[in-house]
Coordinates of C-alpha atoms in Angstrom, one line a residue:
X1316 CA 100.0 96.9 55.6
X1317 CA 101.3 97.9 59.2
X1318 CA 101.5 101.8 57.7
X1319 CA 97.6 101.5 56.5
X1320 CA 96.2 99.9 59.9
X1321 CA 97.5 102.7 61.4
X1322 CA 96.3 105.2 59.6
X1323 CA 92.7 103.3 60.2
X1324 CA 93.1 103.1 63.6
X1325 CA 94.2 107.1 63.8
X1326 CA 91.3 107.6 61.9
X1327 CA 88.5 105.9 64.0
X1328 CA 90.3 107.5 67.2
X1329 CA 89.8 110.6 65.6
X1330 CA 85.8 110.0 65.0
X1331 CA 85.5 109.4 68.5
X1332 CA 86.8 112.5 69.4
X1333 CA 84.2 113.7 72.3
X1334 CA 84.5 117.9 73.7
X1335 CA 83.4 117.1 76.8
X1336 CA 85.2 114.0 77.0
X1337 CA 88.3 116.0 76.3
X1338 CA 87.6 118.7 78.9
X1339 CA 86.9 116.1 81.9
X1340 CA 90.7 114.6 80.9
X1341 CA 92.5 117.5 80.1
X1342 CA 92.0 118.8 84.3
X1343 CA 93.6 115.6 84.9
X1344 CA 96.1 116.5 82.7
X1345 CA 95.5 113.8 79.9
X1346 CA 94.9 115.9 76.2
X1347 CA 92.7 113.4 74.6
X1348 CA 88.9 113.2 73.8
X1349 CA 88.0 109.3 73.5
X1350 CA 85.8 107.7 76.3
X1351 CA 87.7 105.3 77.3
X1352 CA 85.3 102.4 77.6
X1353 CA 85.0 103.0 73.9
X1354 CA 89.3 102.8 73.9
X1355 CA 88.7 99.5 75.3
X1356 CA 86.0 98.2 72.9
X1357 CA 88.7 98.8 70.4
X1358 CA 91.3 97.2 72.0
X1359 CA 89.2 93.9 72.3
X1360 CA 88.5 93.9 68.8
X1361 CA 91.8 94.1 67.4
X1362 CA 93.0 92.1 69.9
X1363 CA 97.0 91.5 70.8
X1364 CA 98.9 93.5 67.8
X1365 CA 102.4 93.9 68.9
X1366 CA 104.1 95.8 66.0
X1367 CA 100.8 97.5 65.3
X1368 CA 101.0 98.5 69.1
X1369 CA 104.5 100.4 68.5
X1370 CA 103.5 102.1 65.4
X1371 CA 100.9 103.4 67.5
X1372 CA 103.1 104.7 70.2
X1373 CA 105.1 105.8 67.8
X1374 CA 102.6 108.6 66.6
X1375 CA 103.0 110.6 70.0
X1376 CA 99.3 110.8 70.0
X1377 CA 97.7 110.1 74.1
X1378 CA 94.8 108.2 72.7
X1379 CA 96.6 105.8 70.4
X1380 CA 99.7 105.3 73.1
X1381 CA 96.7 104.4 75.2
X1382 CA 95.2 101.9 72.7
X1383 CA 98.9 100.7 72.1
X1384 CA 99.2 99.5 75.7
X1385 CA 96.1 97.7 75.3
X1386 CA 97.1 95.5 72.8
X1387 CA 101.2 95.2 73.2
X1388 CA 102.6 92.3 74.1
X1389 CA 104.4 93.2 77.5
X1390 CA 107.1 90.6 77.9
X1391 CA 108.4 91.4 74.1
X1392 CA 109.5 94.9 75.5
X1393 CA 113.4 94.7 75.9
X1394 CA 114.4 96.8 79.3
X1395 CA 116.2 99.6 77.7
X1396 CA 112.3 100.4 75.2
X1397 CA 110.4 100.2 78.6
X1398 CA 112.8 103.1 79.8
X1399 CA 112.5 105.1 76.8
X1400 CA 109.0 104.6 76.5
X1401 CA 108.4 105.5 80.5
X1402 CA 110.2 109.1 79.6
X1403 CA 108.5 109.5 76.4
X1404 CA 104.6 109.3 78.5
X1405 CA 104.1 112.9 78.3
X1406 CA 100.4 112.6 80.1
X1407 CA 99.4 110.6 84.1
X1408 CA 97.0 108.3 82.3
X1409 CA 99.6 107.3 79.7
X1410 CA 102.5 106.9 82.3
X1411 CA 100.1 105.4 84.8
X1412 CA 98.7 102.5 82.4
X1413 CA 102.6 101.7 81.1
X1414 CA 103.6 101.0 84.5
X1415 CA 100.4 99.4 85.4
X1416 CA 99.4 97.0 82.3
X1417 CA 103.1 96.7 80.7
X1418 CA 106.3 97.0 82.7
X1419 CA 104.2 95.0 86.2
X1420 CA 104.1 92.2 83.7
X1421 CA 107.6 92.5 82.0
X1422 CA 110.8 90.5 83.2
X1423 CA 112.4 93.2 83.3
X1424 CA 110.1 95.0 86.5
X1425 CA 112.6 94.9 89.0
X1426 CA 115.5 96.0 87.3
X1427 CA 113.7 98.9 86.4
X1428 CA 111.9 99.2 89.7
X1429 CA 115.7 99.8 91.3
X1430 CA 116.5 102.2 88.2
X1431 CA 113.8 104.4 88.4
X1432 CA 113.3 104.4 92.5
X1433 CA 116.9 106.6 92.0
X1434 CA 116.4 108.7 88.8
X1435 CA 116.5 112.4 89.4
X1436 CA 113.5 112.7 87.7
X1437 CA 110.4 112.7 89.8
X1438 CA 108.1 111.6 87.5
X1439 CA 110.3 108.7 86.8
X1440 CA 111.3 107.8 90.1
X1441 CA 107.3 108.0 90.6
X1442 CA 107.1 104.7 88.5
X1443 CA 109.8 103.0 90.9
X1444 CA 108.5 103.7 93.9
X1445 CA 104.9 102.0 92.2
X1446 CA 106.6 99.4 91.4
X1447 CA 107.9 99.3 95.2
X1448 CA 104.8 99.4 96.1
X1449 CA 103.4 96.5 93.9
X1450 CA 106.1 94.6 95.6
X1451 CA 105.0 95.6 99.2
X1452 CA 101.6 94.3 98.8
X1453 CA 102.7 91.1 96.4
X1454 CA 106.4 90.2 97.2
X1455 CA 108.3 92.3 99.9
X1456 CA 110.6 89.4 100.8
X1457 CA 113.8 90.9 100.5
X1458 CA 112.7 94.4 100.5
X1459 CA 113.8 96.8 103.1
X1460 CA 110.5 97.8 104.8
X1461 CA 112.3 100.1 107.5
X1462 CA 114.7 101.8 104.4
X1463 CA 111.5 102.8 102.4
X1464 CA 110.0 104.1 105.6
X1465 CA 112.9 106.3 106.2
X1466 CA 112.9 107.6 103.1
X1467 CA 109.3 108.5 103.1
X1468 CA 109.6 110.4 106.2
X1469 CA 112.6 112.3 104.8
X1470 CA 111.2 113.0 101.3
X1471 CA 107.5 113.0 101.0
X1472 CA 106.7 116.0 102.3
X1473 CA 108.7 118.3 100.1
X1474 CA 108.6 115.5 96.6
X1475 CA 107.2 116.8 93.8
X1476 CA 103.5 116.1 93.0
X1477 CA 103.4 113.1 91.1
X1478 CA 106.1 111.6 93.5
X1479 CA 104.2 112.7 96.5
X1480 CA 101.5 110.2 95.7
X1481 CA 103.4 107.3 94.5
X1482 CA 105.5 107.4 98.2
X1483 CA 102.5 108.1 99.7
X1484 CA 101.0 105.1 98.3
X1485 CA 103.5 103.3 99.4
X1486 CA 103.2 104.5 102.9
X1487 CA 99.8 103.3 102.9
X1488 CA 100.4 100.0 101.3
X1489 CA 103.3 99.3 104.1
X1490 CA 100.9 100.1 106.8
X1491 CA 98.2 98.3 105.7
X1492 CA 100.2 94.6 104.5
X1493 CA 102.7 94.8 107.4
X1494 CA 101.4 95.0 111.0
X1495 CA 104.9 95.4 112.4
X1496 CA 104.8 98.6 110.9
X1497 CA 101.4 99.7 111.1
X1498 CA 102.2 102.4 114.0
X1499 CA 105.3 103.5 112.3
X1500 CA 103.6 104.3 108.8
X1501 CA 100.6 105.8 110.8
X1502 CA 102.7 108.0 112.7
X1503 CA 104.4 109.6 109.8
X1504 CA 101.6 109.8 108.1
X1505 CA 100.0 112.0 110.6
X1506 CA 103.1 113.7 111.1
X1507 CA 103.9 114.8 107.6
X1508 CA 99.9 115.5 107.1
X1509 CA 100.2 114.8 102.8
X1510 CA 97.0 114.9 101.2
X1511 CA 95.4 115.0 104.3
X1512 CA 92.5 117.9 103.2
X1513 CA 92.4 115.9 99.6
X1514 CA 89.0 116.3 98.6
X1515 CA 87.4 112.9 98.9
X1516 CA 84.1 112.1 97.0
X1517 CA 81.2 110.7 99.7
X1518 CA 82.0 106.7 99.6
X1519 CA 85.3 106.9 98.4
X1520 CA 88.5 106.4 101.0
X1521 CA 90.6 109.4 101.8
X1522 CA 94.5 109.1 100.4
X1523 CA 95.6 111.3 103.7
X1524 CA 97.8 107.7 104.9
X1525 CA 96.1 107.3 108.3
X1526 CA 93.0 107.2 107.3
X1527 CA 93.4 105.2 104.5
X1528 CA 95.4 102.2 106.5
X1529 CA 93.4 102.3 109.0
X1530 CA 89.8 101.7 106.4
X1531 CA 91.8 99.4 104.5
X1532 CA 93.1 97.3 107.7
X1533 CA 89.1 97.2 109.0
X1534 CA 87.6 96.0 106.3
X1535 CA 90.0 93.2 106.2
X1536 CA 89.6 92.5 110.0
X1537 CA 85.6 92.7 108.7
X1538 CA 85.8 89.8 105.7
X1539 CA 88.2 87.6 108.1
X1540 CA 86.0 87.8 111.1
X1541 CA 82.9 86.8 108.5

């Protein structure tokens, strides 16, 4: 029954194959062609699947490891298959939603938040330092504010890519939640200048750290004052 769902599911994915919608994802590295807001329609229909959702992930296939996040269960993950899965996400938008819709929500987050902050892999250690950052913004008792700083300032400039902009998230998120280190975060943003000429659609907030914290920190200061 499991095998044959699959195989429908595969098969729909397939049908919704879109050129265009392939060619806008694949120069963000992602090498599928399904809208995603049609992903999610299918995701709501078939609702929570969990075995359905690793037979999906098992096909290697971006669109249906996509789907399969949808509709997973995250807290049935054991640690050790949120690892393996995190090094199996071949594509950002696959890695990205894993981190963001499974392992925020698993008990096993902040094991693998201290794991990952250390692998030698930069696309791993990437997820830990967003999971570090989900903690700045939603838990940072007991987190080493200064440590991460110093970190930052040592590494970000030369990390890798992907690992650039998870630190530099970070960065931001540190200025932004924690006054004390507003200046501090600010300054090395400034100093290190990453992403700093990212082009920035009209509307949208610049990633370049100073800006960002200091946008973020004023509209804040705008909803408390109304």
């Amino acid at each position: 029954m499991a095998q044959t769902m699959v195989a429908e599911v595969m098969a729909e994915l397939a049908a919704l194959e879109d050129p265009k919608s392939r060619a806008v994802n694949e120069r963000h590295g992602d090498d599928h062609g399904v809208n995603l807001g049609k992903l999610r329609a299918i995701a709501k229909r078939l609702r929570t699947q969990q075995e359905l959702a690793r037979r999906l992930w098992e096909t290697d296939d971006t669109a249906a490891r996509l789907l399969a996040i949808l509709i997973c269960r995250p807290k049935a993950f054991e640690r050790d298959e949120l690892d393996v899965m995190l090094r199996e996400a071949r594509t950002p938008k696959v890695h990205d939603w894993l981190v963001n819709y499974v392992v925020k929500k698993s008990p096993h987050s902040e094991e693998l938040r201290l794991a990952w902050s250390a692998d030698p892999d930069p696309v791993v250690a990437s997820a830990g330092w967003a999971l570090t950052t989900e903690r700045v913004a939603k838990q940072p008792d007991g987190l080493d504010l200064t440590g991460l700083l110093d970190a930052i300032e040592a590494e970000m400039k030369d990390a890798p890519d992907r690992l650039q902009w998870a630190m530099n998230h970070c960065l931001a998120q540190i200025g932004i939640e924690h006054a004390e280190h507003r200046a501090r975060a600010i300054a090395i943003g400034e100093r290190l200048e990453v992403l700093k000429d990212y082009p920035t659609p009209p509307g949208c907030t610049s990633p370049f750290a100073p800006v960002w914290i200091s946008e973020m920190v004023r509209r804040q200061q705008d909803t408390t004052e109304a």
